[in-house]
Tab-separated table of C-alpha atoms in Angstrom:
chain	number	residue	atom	x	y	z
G	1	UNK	CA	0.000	0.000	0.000
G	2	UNK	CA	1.411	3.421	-1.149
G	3	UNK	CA	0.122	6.830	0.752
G	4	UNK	CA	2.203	9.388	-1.105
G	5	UNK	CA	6.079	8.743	-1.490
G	6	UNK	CA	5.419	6.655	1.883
G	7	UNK	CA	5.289	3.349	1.978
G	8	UNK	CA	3.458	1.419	4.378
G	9	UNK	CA	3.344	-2.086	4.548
G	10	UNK	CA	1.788	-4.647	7.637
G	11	UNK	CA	4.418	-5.330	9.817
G	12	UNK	CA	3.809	-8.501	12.036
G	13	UNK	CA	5.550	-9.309	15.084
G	14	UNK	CA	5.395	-13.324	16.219
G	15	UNK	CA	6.220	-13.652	19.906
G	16	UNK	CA	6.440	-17.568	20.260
G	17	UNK	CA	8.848	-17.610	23.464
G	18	UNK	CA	8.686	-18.000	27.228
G	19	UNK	CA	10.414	-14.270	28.388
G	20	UNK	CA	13.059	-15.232	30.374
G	21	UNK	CA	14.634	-18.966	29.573
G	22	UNK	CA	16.175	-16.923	26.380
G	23	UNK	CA	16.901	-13.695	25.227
G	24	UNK	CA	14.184	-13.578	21.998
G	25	UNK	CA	11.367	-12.210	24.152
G	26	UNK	CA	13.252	-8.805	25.400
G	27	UNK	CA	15.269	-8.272	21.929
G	28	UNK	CA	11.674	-8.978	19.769
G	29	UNK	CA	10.483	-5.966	22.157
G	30	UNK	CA	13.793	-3.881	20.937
G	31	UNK	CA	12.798	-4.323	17.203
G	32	UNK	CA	8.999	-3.402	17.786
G	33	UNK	CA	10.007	-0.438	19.776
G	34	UNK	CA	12.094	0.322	16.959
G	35	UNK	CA	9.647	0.261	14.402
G	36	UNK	CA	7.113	1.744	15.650
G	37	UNK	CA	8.865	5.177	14.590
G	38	UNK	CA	8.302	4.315	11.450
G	39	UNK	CA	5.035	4.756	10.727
G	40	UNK	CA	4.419	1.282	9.286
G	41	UNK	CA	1.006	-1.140	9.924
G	42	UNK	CA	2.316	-3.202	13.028
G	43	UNK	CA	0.456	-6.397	14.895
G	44	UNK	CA	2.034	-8.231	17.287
G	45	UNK	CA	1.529	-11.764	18.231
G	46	UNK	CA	1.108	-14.120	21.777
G	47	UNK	CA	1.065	-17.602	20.640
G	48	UNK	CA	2.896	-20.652	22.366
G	49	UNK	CA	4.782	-20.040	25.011
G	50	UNK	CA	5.146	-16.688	24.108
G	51	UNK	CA	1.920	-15.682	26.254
G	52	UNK	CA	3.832	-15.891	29.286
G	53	UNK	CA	5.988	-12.596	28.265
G	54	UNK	CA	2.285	-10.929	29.185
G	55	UNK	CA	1.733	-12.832	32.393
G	56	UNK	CA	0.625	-10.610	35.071
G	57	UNK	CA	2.938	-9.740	38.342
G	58	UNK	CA	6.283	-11.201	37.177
G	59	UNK	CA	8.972	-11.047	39.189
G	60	UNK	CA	12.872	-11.447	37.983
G	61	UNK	CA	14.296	-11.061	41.194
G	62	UNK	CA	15.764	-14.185	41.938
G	63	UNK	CA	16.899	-14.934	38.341
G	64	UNK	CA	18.695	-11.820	37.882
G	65	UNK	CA	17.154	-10.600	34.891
G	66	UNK	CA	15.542	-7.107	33.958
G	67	UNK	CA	12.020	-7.604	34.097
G	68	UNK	CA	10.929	-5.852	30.733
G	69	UNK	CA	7.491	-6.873	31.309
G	70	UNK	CA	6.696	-3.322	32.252
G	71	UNK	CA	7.792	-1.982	28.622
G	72	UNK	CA	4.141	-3.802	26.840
G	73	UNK	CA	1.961	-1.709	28.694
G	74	UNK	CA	4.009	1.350	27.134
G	75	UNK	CA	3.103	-0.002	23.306
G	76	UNK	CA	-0.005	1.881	23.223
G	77	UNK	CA	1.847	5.641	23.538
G	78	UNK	CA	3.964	3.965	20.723
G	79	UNK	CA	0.514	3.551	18.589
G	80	UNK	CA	0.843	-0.150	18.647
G	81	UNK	CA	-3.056	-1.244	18.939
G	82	UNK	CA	-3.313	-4.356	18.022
G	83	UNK	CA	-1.585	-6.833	19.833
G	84	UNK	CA	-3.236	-10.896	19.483
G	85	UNK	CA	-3.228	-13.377	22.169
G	86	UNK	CA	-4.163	-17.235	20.303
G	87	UNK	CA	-6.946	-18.599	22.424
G	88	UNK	CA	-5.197	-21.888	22.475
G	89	UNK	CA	-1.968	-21.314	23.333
G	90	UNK	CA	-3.637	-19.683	26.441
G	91	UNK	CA	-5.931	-22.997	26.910
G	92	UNK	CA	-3.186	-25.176	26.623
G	93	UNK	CA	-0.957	-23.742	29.316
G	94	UNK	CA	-4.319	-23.473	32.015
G	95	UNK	CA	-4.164	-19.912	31.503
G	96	UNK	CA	-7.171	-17.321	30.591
G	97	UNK	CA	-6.963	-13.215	29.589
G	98	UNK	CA	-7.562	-12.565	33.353
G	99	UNK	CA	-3.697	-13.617	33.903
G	100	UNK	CA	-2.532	-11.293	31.654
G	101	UNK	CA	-1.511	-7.936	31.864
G	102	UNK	CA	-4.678	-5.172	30.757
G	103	UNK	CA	-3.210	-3.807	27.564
G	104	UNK	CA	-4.758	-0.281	26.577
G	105	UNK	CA	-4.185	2.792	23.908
G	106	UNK	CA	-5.867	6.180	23.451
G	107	UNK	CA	-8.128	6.342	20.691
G	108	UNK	CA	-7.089	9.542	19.120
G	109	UNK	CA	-10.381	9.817	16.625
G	110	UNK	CA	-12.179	8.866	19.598
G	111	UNK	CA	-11.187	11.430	21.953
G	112	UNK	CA	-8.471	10.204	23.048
G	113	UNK	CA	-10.792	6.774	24.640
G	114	UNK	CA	-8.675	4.204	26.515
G	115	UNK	CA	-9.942	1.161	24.413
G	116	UNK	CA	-8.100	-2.606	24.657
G	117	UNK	CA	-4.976	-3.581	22.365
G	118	UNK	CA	-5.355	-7.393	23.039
G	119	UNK	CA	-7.413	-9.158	20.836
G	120	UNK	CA	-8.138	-12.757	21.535
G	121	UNK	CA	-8.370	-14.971	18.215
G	122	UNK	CA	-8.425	-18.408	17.382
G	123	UNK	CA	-5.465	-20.514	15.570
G	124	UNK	CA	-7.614	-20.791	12.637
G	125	UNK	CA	-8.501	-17.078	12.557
G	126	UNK	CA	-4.842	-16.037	13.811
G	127	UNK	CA	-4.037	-17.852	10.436
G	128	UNK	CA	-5.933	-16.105	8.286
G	129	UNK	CA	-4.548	-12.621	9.833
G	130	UNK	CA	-0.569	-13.894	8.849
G	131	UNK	CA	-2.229	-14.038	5.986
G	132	UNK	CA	-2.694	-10.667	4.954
G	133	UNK	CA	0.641	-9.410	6.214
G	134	UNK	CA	3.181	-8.196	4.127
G	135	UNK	CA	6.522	-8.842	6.514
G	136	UNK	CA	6.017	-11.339	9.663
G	137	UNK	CA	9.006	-11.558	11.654
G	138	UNK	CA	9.219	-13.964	14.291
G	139	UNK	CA	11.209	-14.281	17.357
P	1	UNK	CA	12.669	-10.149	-6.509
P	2	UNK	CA	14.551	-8.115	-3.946
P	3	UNK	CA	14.677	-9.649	-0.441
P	4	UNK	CA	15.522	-8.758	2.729
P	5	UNK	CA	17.157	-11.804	4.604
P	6	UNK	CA	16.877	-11.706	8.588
P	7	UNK	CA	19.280	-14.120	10.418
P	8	UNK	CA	18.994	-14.717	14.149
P	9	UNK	CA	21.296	-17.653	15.348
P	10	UNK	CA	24.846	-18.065	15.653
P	11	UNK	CA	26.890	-19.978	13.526
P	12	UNK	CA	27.755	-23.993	14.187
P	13	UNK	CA	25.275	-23.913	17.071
P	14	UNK	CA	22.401	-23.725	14.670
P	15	UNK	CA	21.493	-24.008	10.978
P	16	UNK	CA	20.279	-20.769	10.706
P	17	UNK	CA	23.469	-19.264	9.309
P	18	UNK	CA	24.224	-22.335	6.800
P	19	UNK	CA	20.709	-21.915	5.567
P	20	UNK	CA	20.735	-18.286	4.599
P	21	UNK	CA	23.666	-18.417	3.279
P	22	UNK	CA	22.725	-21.385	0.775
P	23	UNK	CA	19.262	-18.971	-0.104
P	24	UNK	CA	21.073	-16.290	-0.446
P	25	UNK	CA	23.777	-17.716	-3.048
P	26	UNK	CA	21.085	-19.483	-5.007
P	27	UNK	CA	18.473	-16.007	-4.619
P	28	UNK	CA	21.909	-14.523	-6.741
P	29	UNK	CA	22.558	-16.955	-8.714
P	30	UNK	CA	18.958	-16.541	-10.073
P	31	UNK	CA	19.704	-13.077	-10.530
P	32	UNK	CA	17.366	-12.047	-7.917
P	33	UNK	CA	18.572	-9.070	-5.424
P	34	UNK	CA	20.010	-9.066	-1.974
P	35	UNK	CA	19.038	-5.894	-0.612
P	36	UNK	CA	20.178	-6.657	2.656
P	37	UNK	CA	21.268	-9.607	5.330
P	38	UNK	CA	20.476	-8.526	8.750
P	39	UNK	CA	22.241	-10.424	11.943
P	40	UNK	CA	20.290	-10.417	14.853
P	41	UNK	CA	20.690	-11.862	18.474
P	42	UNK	CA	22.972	-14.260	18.257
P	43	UNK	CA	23.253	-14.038	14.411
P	44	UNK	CA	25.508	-11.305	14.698
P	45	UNK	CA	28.344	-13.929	15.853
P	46	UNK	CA	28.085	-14.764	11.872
P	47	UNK	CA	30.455	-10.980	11.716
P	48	UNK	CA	33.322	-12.426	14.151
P	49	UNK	CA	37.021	-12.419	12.532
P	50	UNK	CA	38.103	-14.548	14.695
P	51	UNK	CA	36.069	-17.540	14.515
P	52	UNK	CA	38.475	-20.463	14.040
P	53	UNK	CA	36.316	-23.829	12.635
P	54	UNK	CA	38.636	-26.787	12.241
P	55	UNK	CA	40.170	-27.590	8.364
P	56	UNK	CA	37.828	-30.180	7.280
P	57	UNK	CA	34.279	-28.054	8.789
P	58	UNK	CA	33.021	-24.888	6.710
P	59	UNK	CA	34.000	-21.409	7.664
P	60	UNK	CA	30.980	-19.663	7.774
P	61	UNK	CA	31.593	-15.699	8.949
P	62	UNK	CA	34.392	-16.170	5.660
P	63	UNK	CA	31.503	-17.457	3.587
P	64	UNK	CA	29.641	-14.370	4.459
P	65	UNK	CA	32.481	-12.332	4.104
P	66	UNK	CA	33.682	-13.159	0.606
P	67	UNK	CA	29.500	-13.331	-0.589
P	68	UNK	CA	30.088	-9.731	0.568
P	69	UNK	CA	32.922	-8.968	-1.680
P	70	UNK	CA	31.615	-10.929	-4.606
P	71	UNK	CA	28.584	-9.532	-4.925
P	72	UNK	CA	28.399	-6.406	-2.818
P	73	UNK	CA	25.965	-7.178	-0.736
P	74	UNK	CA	25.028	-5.208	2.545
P	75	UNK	CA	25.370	-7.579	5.697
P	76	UNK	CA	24.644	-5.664	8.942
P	77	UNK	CA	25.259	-6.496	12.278
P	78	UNK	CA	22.277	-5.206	14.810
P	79	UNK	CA	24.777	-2.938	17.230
P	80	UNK	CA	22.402	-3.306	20.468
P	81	UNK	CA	22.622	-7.317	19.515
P	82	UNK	CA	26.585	-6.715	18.721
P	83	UNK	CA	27.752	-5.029	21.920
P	84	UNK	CA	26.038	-7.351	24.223
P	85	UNK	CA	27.663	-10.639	22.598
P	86	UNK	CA	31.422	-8.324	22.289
P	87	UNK	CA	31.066	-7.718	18.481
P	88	UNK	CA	33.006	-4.645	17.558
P	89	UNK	CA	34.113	-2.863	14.766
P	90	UNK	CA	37.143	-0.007	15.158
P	91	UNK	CA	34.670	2.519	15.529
P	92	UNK	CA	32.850	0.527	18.111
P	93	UNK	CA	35.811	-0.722	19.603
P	94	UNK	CA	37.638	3.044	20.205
P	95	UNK	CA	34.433	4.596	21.066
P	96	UNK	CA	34.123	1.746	24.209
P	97	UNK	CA	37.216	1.930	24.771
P	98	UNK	CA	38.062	-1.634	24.224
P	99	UNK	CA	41.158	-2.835	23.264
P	100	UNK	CA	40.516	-4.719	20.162
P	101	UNK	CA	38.152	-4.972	17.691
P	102	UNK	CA	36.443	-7.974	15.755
P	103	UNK	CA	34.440	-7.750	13.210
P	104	UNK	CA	34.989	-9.100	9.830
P	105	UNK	CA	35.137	-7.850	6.702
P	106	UNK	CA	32.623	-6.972	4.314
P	107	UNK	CA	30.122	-6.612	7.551
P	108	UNK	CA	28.930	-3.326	9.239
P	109	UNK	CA	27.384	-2.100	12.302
P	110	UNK	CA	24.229	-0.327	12.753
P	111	UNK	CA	20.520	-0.184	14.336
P	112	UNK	CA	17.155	-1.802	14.082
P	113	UNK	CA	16.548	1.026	11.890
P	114	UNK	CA	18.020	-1.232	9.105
P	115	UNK	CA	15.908	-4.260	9.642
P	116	UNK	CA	12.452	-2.267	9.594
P	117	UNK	CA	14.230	-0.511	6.441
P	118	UNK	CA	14.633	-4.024	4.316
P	119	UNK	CA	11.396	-4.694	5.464
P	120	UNK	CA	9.324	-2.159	4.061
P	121	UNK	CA	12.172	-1.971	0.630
P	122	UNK	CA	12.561	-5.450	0.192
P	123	UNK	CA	9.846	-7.566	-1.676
P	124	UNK	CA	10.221	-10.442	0.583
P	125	UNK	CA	11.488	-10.648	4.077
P	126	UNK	CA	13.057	-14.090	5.073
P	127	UNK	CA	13.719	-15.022	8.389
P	128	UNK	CA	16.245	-17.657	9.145
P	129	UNK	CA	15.519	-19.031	12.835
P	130	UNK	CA	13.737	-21.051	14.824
């Protein structure tokens, strides 16, 4: 999609690993950060074990790592609104929306609304929304 | 077709690196375009000079580094990604000062900025991990 001389394309983000046993979770964080200043269509994605980087009240204290789990509820002043948790993945590991962190953005045609980011969305429908991206990096 | 090519494992430890580097020879050799190869996490060990594989393996940052010089191709190192692993180039090096630096050649070092970049230039983004 062209809008002037600017490009913009859909930029997906595929978050598919537990936050702390490597290093994918906080670096994938770096790179959407990162792009968000450039204006481009950006989703991110929860799926696997990757929905325990949103897990509500983590603590890093004892394994000595920075606990970036602060930075998602930033995304929203970064204009990142859409950000998909798959259903399953949640299921599968016992877990439900309520143990995740409340993800919100300002709605700036909407005066400025707090509305949600997370969507919740089945594998088959999560499928269909890789689909239509143009550039899906996953970490 | 002009890709962007994303790598983000080390070499040896994973396939990753021998992977991209077979797509990206045969991408060429089709006469497609590289526009860029971008090293992330521990991808960016791919730029080390001083990687020493025994005779009979593969040398893989030389691979890279002579695809480089062949076809001028742009490989980047992330430089977050770089300077927590000790990647360096002289610039990097002098500006920490550390006292060497290690980065082959036909790599350089530079920010996200570049990934998002081949992203929205390339055609195709390809992304060599698990």
């Amino acid at each position: 999609m062209e809008d002037g001389d600017q490009i913009i394309k859909k930029f997906m983000y595929m978050n598919r690993k537990a936050p702390y046993g490597t290093i994918y979770a906080w670096e994938s964080l770096e790179v959407v950060l990162i792009a968000a200043a450039f204006d481009q269509d950006i989703s991110l994605v929860f799926a696997d074990d990757g929905v325990y980087q949103l897990m509500d009240g983590q603590n890093t204290e004892e394994v000595g790592m920075k606990n970036f789990s602060k930075t998602y509820s930033a995304l929203g002043d970064y204009d990142i609104k859409k950000i998909y948790i798959e259903q399953e993945s949640l299921e599968e590991r016992g877990l439900s929306l309520g143990d995740l962190q409340d993800l919100k953005y300002e709605d700036e045609d909407d005066d400025w609304a707090e509305k949600d980011s997370i969507i919740l969305i089945s594998r088959a429908e999560l499928a269909k929304v890789i689909d239509e991206q143009d550039v899906v990096f996953s970490f | 077709m002009k890709y962007g090519i994303l790598v983000n494992e080390g070499p040896y430890t994973h396939q990753a690196s021998d992977s991209a580097l077979a797509f990206t020879k045969a991408a060429l050799e089709k006469g497609h375009e590289i526009f860029r190869v971008f090293f992330y996490h521990d991808g960016v060990n791919n730029g080390t000079s001083l990687a020493i594989p025994p005779q009979d393996d593969r040398h893989i940052p030389n691979q890279w580094s002579e695809l480089a010089k062949e076809h001028n191709i742009d490989l980047v190192l992330c430089v977050a990604a770089a300077q927590r692993r000790g990647l360096l180039d002289e610039s990097e090096a002098k500006r920490n000062s550390k006292a060497a630096s290690n980065m082959i050649e036909g790599f350089r070092i530079s920010g996200l900025g570049q990934l998002i970049e081949a992203g929205i230039q390339g055609d195709r983004m390809v992304v060599f991990g698990d």
